[in-house]
């Protein structure tokens, strides 16, 4: 069980990745970075935004050199307010939250599949696999080339495969249509992205008898299992994604795949 902290962080840098996504590199003001695992998330207190009362869940993109990286997509008042911050501004976070990917159990060839902003937690997961001595393969998908974020960082960690719906980068189509899935076999798959994409990858994993974990993106308000708005139906009944997930083995879910 991980200790949970409420901490103030200072923004060391802000990088505009594309028209909607911003990368924030933060450091705790007390200099003490809590231990975080790949696949876990934080709850961020948004700056003054009239329509945002609750904290916002954001995946941990990376933890390196005492820094916490967050990839934030400006889609609502709260996230737009966060993306509007600058170097030197501060954010209050609750962390680390949830259960992450089973990095310690991974062996052999591991495929990490991400769609859109769902690629965010895969960078940290890939780094952890590399530190374990494995060479991960990333399969990243987006509508256009501009949606493939942090490509150079992923290439520093492992092999990168790409699909875009318009064919502007990599192979044309969806991630499940990439030729590598027909010609190669993997021992484990880790996935994060839109639910239809994750279900399609889960279907592929079931068909090929490949161990597969997915990171769910259910609506989360508290991050502590109190509000019950993120409940997911599983083979063991309804459970809170924020405490029992967000990462689940597909065998735990009741998806019709």
PDB file of C-alpha atoms in Angstrom:
ATOM      1  CA  UNK A   1       0.000   0.000   0.000  1.00  0.00           C
ATOM      2  CA  UNK A   2       1.393   3.355  -1.036  1.00  0.00           C
ATOM      3  CA  UNK A   3       1.331   6.346   1.269  1.00  0.00           C
ATOM      4  CA  UNK A   4      -0.738   9.187  -0.175  1.00  0.00           C
ATOM      5  CA  UNK A   5       0.424  12.773   0.051  1.00  0.00           C
ATOM      6  CA  UNK A   6      -1.037  16.222  -0.470  1.00  0.00           C
ATOM      7  CA  UNK A   7       1.822  18.319  -1.774  1.00  0.00           C
ATOM      8  CA  UNK A   8       2.513  21.630  -3.446  1.00  0.00           C
ATOM      9  CA  UNK A   9       4.550  21.434  -6.651  1.00  0.00           C
ATOM     10  CA  UNK A  10       6.337  24.193  -8.543  1.00  0.00           C
ATOM     11  CA  UNK A  11       6.231  24.204 -12.352  1.00  0.00           C
ATOM     12  CA  UNK A  12       9.810  23.998 -13.620  1.00  0.00           C
ATOM     13  CA  UNK A  13       8.858  24.156 -17.291  1.00  0.00           C
ATOM     14  CA  UNK A  14       5.852  24.210 -19.581  1.00  0.00           C
ATOM     15  CA  UNK A  15       6.026  22.740 -23.097  1.00  0.00           C
ATOM     16  CA  UNK A  16       3.243  23.080 -25.657  1.00  0.00           C
ATOM     17  CA  UNK A  17       3.168  19.667 -27.350  1.00  0.00           C
ATOM     18  CA  UNK A  18       0.426  20.510 -29.834  1.00  0.00           C
ATOM     19  CA  UNK A  19      -2.645  22.737 -30.009  1.00  0.00           C
ATOM     20  CA  UNK A  20      -4.331  21.086 -27.008  1.00  0.00           C
ATOM     21  CA  UNK A  21      -1.689  19.195 -25.024  1.00  0.00           C
ATOM     22  CA  UNK A  22       0.832  20.655 -22.607  1.00  0.00           C
ATOM     23  CA  UNK A  23       3.697  18.936 -20.786  1.00  0.00           C
ATOM     24  CA  UNK A  24       4.324  20.251 -17.288  1.00  0.00           C
ATOM     25  CA  UNK A  25       7.517  19.340 -15.456  1.00  0.00           C
ATOM     26  CA  UNK A  26       7.075  19.822 -11.716  1.00  0.00           C
ATOM     27  CA  UNK A  27       9.087  19.483  -8.540  1.00  0.00           C
ATOM     28  CA  UNK A  28       7.677  19.260  -4.983  1.00  0.00           C
ATOM     29  CA  UNK A  29       8.325  22.460  -3.075  1.00  0.00           C
ATOM     30  CA  UNK A  30       9.736  20.474  -0.147  1.00  0.00           C
ATOM     31  CA  UNK A  31      12.111  18.575  -2.452  1.00  0.00           C
ATOM     32  CA  UNK A  32      10.698  15.201  -1.388  1.00  0.00           C
ATOM     33  CA  UNK A  33       9.276  13.340  -4.389  1.00  0.00           C
ATOM     34  CA  UNK A  34       6.989  10.447  -3.318  1.00  0.00           C
ATOM     35  CA  UNK A  35       7.530   7.029  -4.856  1.00  0.00           C
ATOM     36  CA  UNK A  36       5.194   6.566  -7.815  1.00  0.00           C
ATOM     37  CA  UNK A  37       4.620   3.547 -10.032  1.00  0.00           C
ATOM     38  CA  UNK A  38       3.903   3.532 -13.781  1.00  0.00           C
ATOM     39  CA  UNK A  39       0.175   3.618 -14.385  1.00  0.00           C
ATOM     40  CA  UNK A  40      -0.671   5.519 -11.218  1.00  0.00           C
ATOM     41  CA  UNK A  41      -2.225   8.991 -11.336  1.00  0.00           C
ATOM     42  CA  UNK A  42      -2.552  12.226  -9.392  1.00  0.00           C
ATOM     43  CA  UNK A  43      -5.508  14.424  -8.468  1.00  0.00           C
ATOM     44  CA  UNK A  44      -4.779  18.042  -9.348  1.00  0.00           C
ATOM     45  CA  UNK A  45      -6.417  21.056  -7.755  1.00  0.00           C
ATOM     46  CA  UNK A  46      -7.196  23.277 -10.718  1.00  0.00           C
ATOM     47  CA  UNK A  47      -6.486  27.000 -10.481  1.00  0.00           C
ATOM     48  CA  UNK A  48      -9.519  29.253 -10.065  1.00  0.00           C
ATOM     49  CA  UNK A  49     -12.022  28.028 -12.626  1.00  0.00           C
ATOM     50  CA  UNK A  50     -15.676  28.857 -11.997  1.00  0.00           C
ATOM     51  CA  UNK A  51     -16.969  25.518 -13.270  1.00  0.00           C
ATOM     52  CA  UNK A  52     -14.366  23.305 -11.595  1.00  0.00           C
ATOM     53  CA  UNK A  53     -14.875  22.413  -7.934  1.00  0.00           C
ATOM     54  CA  UNK A  54     -13.264  18.986  -7.703  1.00  0.00           C
ATOM     55  CA  UNK A  55      -9.701  17.865  -8.311  1.00  0.00           C
ATOM     56  CA  UNK A  56      -8.865  16.491 -11.743  1.00  0.00           C
ATOM     57  CA  UNK A  57      -7.279  13.057 -12.339  1.00  0.00           C
ATOM     58  CA  UNK A  58      -4.171  13.128 -14.546  1.00  0.00           C
ATOM     59  CA  UNK A  59      -1.910  10.201 -15.453  1.00  0.00           C
ATOM     60  CA  UNK A  60       1.719  10.290 -14.402  1.00  0.00           C
ATOM     61  CA  UNK A  61       3.702  10.752 -17.610  1.00  0.00           C
ATOM     62  CA  UNK A  62       7.170  10.361 -16.116  1.00  0.00           C
ATOM     63  CA  UNK A  63       9.161  10.549 -12.902  1.00  0.00           C
ATOM     64  CA  UNK A  64      12.813  11.446 -13.401  1.00  0.00           C
ATOM     65  CA  UNK A  65      15.493  13.331 -11.458  1.00  0.00           C
ATOM     66  CA  UNK A  66      13.057  14.237  -8.696  1.00  0.00           C
ATOM     67  CA  UNK A  67      10.597  15.664 -11.210  1.00  0.00           C
ATOM     68  CA  UNK A  68       7.005  14.702 -11.925  1.00  0.00           C
ATOM     69  CA  UNK A  69       5.815  15.089 -15.517  1.00  0.00           C
ATOM     70  CA  UNK A  70       2.148  15.568 -16.362  1.00  0.00           C
ATOM     71  CA  UNK A  71       0.686  15.629 -19.861  1.00  0.00           C
ATOM     72  CA  UNK A  72      -2.466  17.741 -19.695  1.00  0.00           C
ATOM     73  CA  UNK A  73      -5.064  18.049 -22.447  1.00  0.00           C
ATOM     74  CA  UNK A  74      -7.107  21.245 -22.438  1.00  0.00           C
ATOM     75  CA  UNK A  75     -10.657  19.949 -22.819  1.00  0.00           C
ATOM     76  CA  UNK A  76     -12.599  21.634 -19.997  1.00  0.00           C
ATOM     77  CA  UNK A  77     -12.412  24.713 -17.807  1.00  0.00           C
ATOM     78  CA  UNK A  78     -10.217  22.991 -15.231  1.00  0.00           C
ATOM     79  CA  UNK A  79      -7.682  21.503 -17.625  1.00  0.00           C
ATOM     80  CA  UNK A  80      -7.607  24.727 -19.640  1.00  0.00           C
ATOM     81  CA  UNK A  81      -6.743  26.596 -16.451  1.00  0.00           C
ATOM     82  CA  UNK A  82      -3.951  24.118 -15.691  1.00  0.00           C
ATOM     83  CA  UNK A  83      -2.600  24.370 -19.236  1.00  0.00           C
ATOM     84  CA  UNK A  84      -2.616  28.145 -18.905  1.00  0.00           C
ATOM     85  CA  UNK A  85      -0.118  28.113 -16.049  1.00  0.00           C
ATOM     86  CA  UNK A  86       3.502  29.161 -16.530  1.00  0.00           C
ATOM     87  CA  UNK A  87       6.944  28.319 -15.217  1.00  0.00           C
ATOM     88  CA  UNK A  88       7.139  29.288 -11.555  1.00  0.00           C
ATOM     89  CA  UNK A  89       3.438  28.767 -10.845  1.00  0.00           C
ATOM     90  CA  UNK A  90       2.377  26.145  -8.322  1.00  0.00           C
ATOM     91  CA  UNK A  91      -0.081  23.253  -8.249  1.00  0.00           C
ATOM     92  CA  UNK A  92      -1.428  21.221  -5.344  1.00  0.00           C
ATOM     93  CA  UNK A  93      -1.552  17.464  -5.945  1.00  0.00           C
ATOM     94  CA  UNK A  94      -2.765  14.337  -4.168  1.00  0.00           C
ATOM     95  CA  UNK A  95      -0.475  11.423  -5.057  1.00  0.00           C
ATOM     96  CA  UNK A  96       0.269   8.665  -5.835  1.00  0.00           C
ATOM     97  CA  UNK A  97      -3.172   7.200  -6.479  1.00  0.00           C
ATOM     98  CA  UNK A  98      -4.418   3.893  -7.857  1.00  0.00           C
ATOM     99  CA  UNK A  99      -2.692   0.705  -8.910  1.00  0.00           C
ATOM    100  CA  UNK A 100      -0.396   0.710 -11.917  1.00  0.00           C
ATOM    101  CA  UNK A 101       0.933  -1.725 -14.493  1.00  0.00           C
ATOM    102  CA  UNK A 102       2.430  -5.060 -13.421  1.00  0.00           C
ATOM    103  CA  UNK A 103       5.977  -4.119 -14.339  1.00  0.00           C
ATOM    104  CA  UNK A 104       7.575  -6.539 -11.869  1.00  0.00           C
ATOM    105  CA  UNK A 105       5.746  -9.488 -13.434  1.00  0.00           C
ATOM    106  CA  UNK A 106       6.608  -8.606 -17.044  1.00  0.00           C
ATOM    107  CA  UNK A 107       8.940 -10.896 -18.967  1.00  0.00           C
ATOM    108  CA  UNK A 108       9.890 -11.427 -22.591  1.00  0.00           C
ATOM    109  CA  UNK A 109       8.478  -9.145 -25.254  1.00  0.00           C
ATOM    110  CA  UNK A 110       6.202  -6.395 -23.969  1.00  0.00           C
ATOM    111  CA  UNK A 111       3.992  -4.263 -26.216  1.00  0.00           C
ATOM    112  CA  UNK A 112       2.690  -0.917 -24.941  1.00  0.00           C
ATOM    113  CA  UNK A 113      -0.250   0.439 -26.949  1.00  0.00           C
ATOM    114  CA  UNK A 114      -1.460   4.019 -26.651  1.00  0.00           C
ATOM    115  CA  UNK A 115      -4.050   6.081 -28.455  1.00  0.00           C
ATOM    116  CA  UNK A 116      -4.221   9.879 -28.350  1.00  0.00           C
ATOM    117  CA  UNK A 117      -3.428  11.332 -24.929  1.00  0.00           C
ATOM    118  CA  UNK A 118      -3.577   7.735 -23.665  1.00  0.00           C
ATOM    119  CA  UNK A 119       0.083   7.443 -24.558  1.00  0.00           C
ATOM    120  CA  UNK A 120       0.916   9.564 -21.475  1.00  0.00           C
ATOM    121  CA  UNK A 121       1.456   6.797 -18.869  1.00  0.00           C
ATOM    122  CA  UNK A 122       3.306   4.541 -21.302  1.00  0.00           C
ATOM    123  CA  UNK A 123       6.535   6.557 -21.277  1.00  0.00           C
ATOM    124  CA  UNK A 124       7.111   5.928 -17.574  1.00  0.00           C
ATOM    125  CA  UNK A 125       6.036   2.300 -17.967  1.00  0.00           C
ATOM    126  CA  UNK A 126       8.479   1.819 -20.830  1.00  0.00           C
ATOM    127  CA  UNK A 127      11.329   3.356 -18.841  1.00  0.00           C
ATOM    128  CA  UNK A 128      10.593   0.998 -15.947  1.00  0.00           C
ATOM    129  CA  UNK A 129      10.642  -1.993 -18.288  1.00  0.00           C
ATOM    130  CA  UNK A 130      13.941  -0.844 -19.788  1.00  0.00           C
ATOM    131  CA  UNK A 131      15.460  -0.450 -16.327  1.00  0.00           C
ATOM    132  CA  UNK A 132      14.381  -4.031 -15.678  1.00  0.00           C
ATOM    133  CA  UNK A 133      16.401  -5.161 -18.700  1.00  0.00           C
ATOM    134  CA  UNK A 134      13.555  -5.505 -21.185  1.00  0.00           C
ATOM    135  CA  UNK A 135      13.228  -3.703 -24.513  1.00  0.00           C
ATOM    136  CA  UNK A 136       9.620  -2.540 -24.872  1.00  0.00           C
ATOM    137  CA  UNK A 137       7.828  -2.015 -28.161  1.00  0.00           C
ATOM    138  CA  UNK A 138       5.497   0.977 -28.358  1.00  0.00           C
ATOM    139  CA  UNK A 139       2.529   1.042 -30.715  1.00  0.00           C
ATOM    140  CA  UNK A 140       1.207   4.602 -30.802  1.00  0.00           C
ATOM    141  CA  UNK A 141      -1.884   5.728 -32.656  1.00  0.00           C
ATOM    142  CA  UNK A 142      -3.502   9.057 -33.451  1.00  0.00           C
ATOM    143  CA  UNK A 143      -5.696  10.695 -36.051  1.00  0.00           C
ATOM    144  CA  UNK A 144      -2.812  12.617 -37.609  1.00  0.00           C
ATOM    145  CA  UNK A 145       0.967  12.867 -37.255  1.00  0.00           C
ATOM    146  CA  UNK A 146       0.646  15.850 -34.907  1.00  0.00           C
ATOM    147  CA  UNK A 147      -1.139  13.619 -32.395  1.00  0.00           C
ATOM    148  CA  UNK A 148       1.906  11.383 -31.858  1.00  0.00           C
ATOM    149  CA  UNK A 149       3.283  13.130 -28.785  1.00  0.00           C
ATOM    150  CA  UNK A 150       6.754  12.705 -27.220  1.00  0.00           C
ATOM    151  CA  UNK A 151       7.850  10.525 -30.112  1.00  0.00           C
ATOM    152  CA  UNK A 152      11.555  11.217 -29.600  1.00  0.00           C
ATOM    153  CA  UNK A 153      11.351  10.291 -25.912  1.00  0.00           C
ATOM    154  CA  UNK A 154       9.663   6.986 -26.722  1.00  0.00           C
ATOM    155  CA  UNK A 155      12.351   6.234 -29.312  1.00  0.00           C
ATOM    156  CA  UNK A 156      15.000   6.632 -26.601  1.00  0.00           C
ATOM    157  CA  UNK A 157      13.326   3.887 -24.578  1.00  0.00           C
ATOM    158  CA  UNK A 158      12.323   1.223 -27.099  1.00  0.00           C
ATOM    159  CA  UNK A 159      11.097   0.365 -30.569  1.00  0.00           C
ATOM    160  CA  UNK A 160       8.312   2.675 -31.791  1.00  0.00           C
ATOM    161  CA  UNK A 161       5.543   1.662 -34.204  1.00  0.00           C
ATOM    162  CA  UNK A 162       3.008   4.249 -35.365  1.00  0.00           C
ATOM    163  CA  UNK A 163      -0.399   4.342 -36.977  1.00  0.00           C
ATOM    164  CA  UNK A 164      -2.359   7.415 -38.043  1.00  0.00           C
ATOM    165  CA  UNK A 165      -5.891   7.393 -39.358  1.00  0.00           C
ATOM    166  CA  UNK A 166      -4.963   9.677 -42.264  1.00  0.00           C
ATOM    167  CA  UNK A 167      -1.677   7.916 -43.045  1.00  0.00           C
ATOM    168  CA  UNK A 168       0.389  11.057 -42.412  1.00  0.00           C
ATOM    169  CA  UNK A 169       2.836   9.089 -40.234  1.00  0.00           C
ATOM    170  CA  UNK A 170       3.514   5.390 -39.913  1.00  0.00           C
ATOM    171  CA  UNK A 171       0.905   2.969 -41.209  1.00  0.00           C
ATOM    172  CA  UNK A 172      -2.572   4.133 -42.134  1.00  0.00           C
ATOM    173  CA  UNK A 173      -5.386   2.911 -39.903  1.00  0.00           C
ATOM    174  CA  UNK A 174      -5.978   2.026 -36.270  1.00  0.00           C
ATOM    175  CA  UNK A 175      -3.443   0.498 -33.892  1.00  0.00           C
ATOM    176  CA  UNK A 176      -5.090  -2.919 -34.179  1.00  0.00           C
ATOM    177  CA  UNK A 177      -4.495  -2.817 -37.926  1.00  0.00           C
ATOM    178  CA  UNK A 178      -0.712  -2.404 -37.661  1.00  0.00           C
ATOM    179  CA  UNK A 179       1.146  -5.106 -39.568  1.00  0.00           C
ATOM    180  CA  UNK A 180       3.308  -5.955 -36.548  1.00  0.00           C
ATOM    181  CA  UNK A 181       0.308  -7.508 -34.827  1.00  0.00           C
ATOM    182  CA  UNK A 182       0.050  -9.981 -37.680  1.00  0.00           C
ATOM    183  CA  UNK A 183       3.755 -10.793 -37.970  1.00  0.00           C
ATOM    184  CA  UNK A 184       4.981 -10.644 -34.376  1.00  0.00           C
ATOM    185  CA  UNK A 185       3.998 -12.174 -31.054  1.00  0.00           C
ATOM    186  CA  UNK A 186       4.264 -10.603 -27.624  1.00  0.00           C
ATOM    187  CA  UNK A 187       4.257 -11.985 -24.096  1.00  0.00           C
ATOM    188  CA  UNK A 188       2.399  -9.077 -22.505  1.00  0.00           C
ATOM    189  CA  UNK A 189       0.417  -6.061 -23.668  1.00  0.00           C
ATOM    190  CA  UNK A 190      -0.234  -2.846 -21.728  1.00  0.00           C
ATOM    191  CA  UNK A 191      -2.837  -0.430 -23.108  1.00  0.00           C
ATOM    192  CA  UNK A 192      -4.168   3.064 -22.453  1.00  0.00           C
ATOM    193  CA  UNK A 193      -6.468   5.143 -24.627  1.00  0.00           C
ATOM    194  CA  UNK A 194     -10.096   5.480 -25.720  1.00  0.00           C
ATOM    195  CA  UNK A 195     -12.270   2.584 -24.559  1.00  0.00           C
ATOM    196  CA  UNK A 196     -13.157   1.336 -28.093  1.00  0.00           C
ATOM    197  CA  UNK A 197      -9.429   1.142 -28.897  1.00  0.00           C
ATOM    198  CA  UNK A 198      -8.648  -0.671 -25.646  1.00  0.00           C
ATOM    199  CA  UNK A 199     -11.463  -3.143 -26.261  1.00  0.00           C
ATOM    200  CA  UNK A 200     -10.143  -3.824 -29.757  1.00  0.00           C
ATOM    201  CA  UNK A 201      -6.645  -4.492 -28.404  1.00  0.00           C
ATOM    202  CA  UNK A 202      -8.136  -6.641 -25.641  1.00  0.00           C
ATOM    203  CA  UNK A 203      -9.965  -8.656 -28.304  1.00  0.00           C
ATOM    204  CA  UNK A 204      -6.681  -9.189 -30.148  1.00  0.00           C
ATOM    205  CA  UNK A 205      -5.001 -10.237 -26.894  1.00  0.00           C
ATOM    206  CA  UNK A 206      -7.783 -12.722 -26.143  1.00  0.00           C
ATOM    207  CA  UNK A 207      -7.553 -14.178 -29.639  1.00  0.00           C
ATOM    208  CA  UNK A 208      -3.773 -14.595 -29.403  1.00  0.00           C
ATOM    209  CA  UNK A 209      -3.827 -15.757 -25.769  1.00  0.00           C
ATOM    210  CA  UNK A 210      -1.649 -12.814 -24.716  1.00  0.00           C
ATOM    211  CA  UNK A 211      -1.660 -11.432 -21.181  1.00  0.00           C
ATOM    212  CA  UNK A 212      -3.118  -7.933 -21.366  1.00  0.00           C
ATOM    213  CA  UNK A 213      -3.635  -4.998 -18.991  1.00  0.00           C
ATOM    214  CA  UNK A 214      -5.712  -1.907 -19.729  1.00  0.00           C
ATOM    215  CA  UNK A 215      -5.742   1.461 -17.978  1.00  0.00           C
ATOM    216  CA  UNK A 216      -9.343   2.606 -17.620  1.00  0.00           C
ATOM    217  CA  UNK A 217     -10.320   6.256 -17.918  1.00  0.00           C
ATOM    218  CA  UNK A 218     -13.589   6.244 -15.967  1.00  0.00           C
ATOM    219  CA  UNK A 219     -14.730   9.575 -14.568  1.00  0.00           C
ATOM    220  CA  UNK A 220     -12.983  10.080 -11.225  1.00  0.00           C
ATOM    221  CA  UNK A 221     -13.905  12.827  -8.760  1.00  0.00           C
ATOM    222  CA  UNK A 222     -12.217  11.982  -5.457  1.00  0.00           C
ATOM    223  CA  UNK A 223      -9.499   9.453  -6.337  1.00  0.00           C
ATOM    224  CA  UNK A 224     -10.008   7.746  -2.976  1.00  0.00           C
ATOM    225  CA  UNK A 225     -13.020   5.481  -3.547  1.00  0.00           C
ATOM    226  CA  UNK A 226     -15.452   7.672  -1.620  1.00  0.00           C
ATOM    227  CA  UNK A 227     -17.653   9.226  -4.323  1.00  0.00           C
ATOM    228  CA  UNK A 228     -18.357   5.989  -6.268  1.00  0.00           C
ATOM    229  CA  UNK A 229     -18.593   7.790  -9.630  1.00  0.00           C
ATOM    230  CA  UNK A 230     -15.841   5.655 -11.228  1.00  0.00           C
ATOM    231  CA  UNK A 231     -17.360   2.234 -10.479  1.00  0.00           C
ATOM    232  CA  UNK A 232     -16.636  -0.500 -13.043  1.00  0.00           C
ATOM    233  CA  UNK A 233     -18.349  -3.867 -13.302  1.00  0.00           C
ATOM    234  CA  UNK A 234     -15.858  -6.736 -12.901  1.00  0.00           C
ATOM    235  CA  UNK A 235     -16.004 -10.487 -12.429  1.00  0.00           C
ATOM    236  CA  UNK A 236     -15.867  -9.798  -8.675  1.00  0.00           C
ATOM    237  CA  UNK A 237     -18.668  -7.229  -8.761  1.00  0.00           C
ATOM    238  CA  UNK A 238     -18.681  -3.432  -8.960  1.00  0.00           C
ATOM    239  CA  UNK A 239     -15.430  -1.826  -7.785  1.00  0.00           C
ATOM    240  CA  UNK A 240     -13.891   1.650  -7.788  1.00  0.00           C
ATOM    241  CA  UNK A 241     -11.430   2.219 -10.625  1.00  0.00           C
ATOM    242  CA  UNK A 242      -9.579   4.914  -8.689  1.00  0.00           C
ATOM    243  CA  UNK A 243      -8.559   2.523  -5.891  1.00  0.00           C
ATOM    244  CA  UNK A 244      -8.584  -0.950  -7.480  1.00  0.00           C
ATOM    245  CA  UNK A 245      -7.311   0.354 -10.823  1.00  0.00           C
ATOM    246  CA  UNK A 246      -6.982   2.252 -13.046  1.00  0.00           C
ATOM    247  CA  UNK A 247      -5.015  -0.695 -14.461  1.00  0.00           C
ATOM    248  CA  UNK A 248      -6.838  -4.011 -14.752  1.00  0.00           C
ATOM    249  CA  UNK A 249      -6.057  -7.315 -16.376  1.00  0.00           C
ATOM    250  CA  UNK A 250      -8.689  -7.865 -19.062  1.00  0.00           C
ATOM    251  CA  UNK A 251      -9.631 -11.149 -17.355  1.00  0.00           C
ATOM    252  CA  UNK A 252     -10.953  -9.082 -14.441  1.00  0.00           C
ATOM    253  CA  UNK A 253     -13.381  -7.138 -16.648  1.00  0.00           C
ATOM    254  CA  UNK A 254     -16.752  -8.108 -18.045  1.00  0.00           C
ATOM    255  CA  UNK A 255     -16.129  -6.611 -21.468  1.00  0.00           C
ATOM    256  CA  UNK A 256     -17.857  -8.462 -24.263  1.00  0.00           C
ATOM    257  CA  UNK A 257     -14.834  -9.000 -26.502  1.00  0.00           C
TER     258      UNK A 257
END
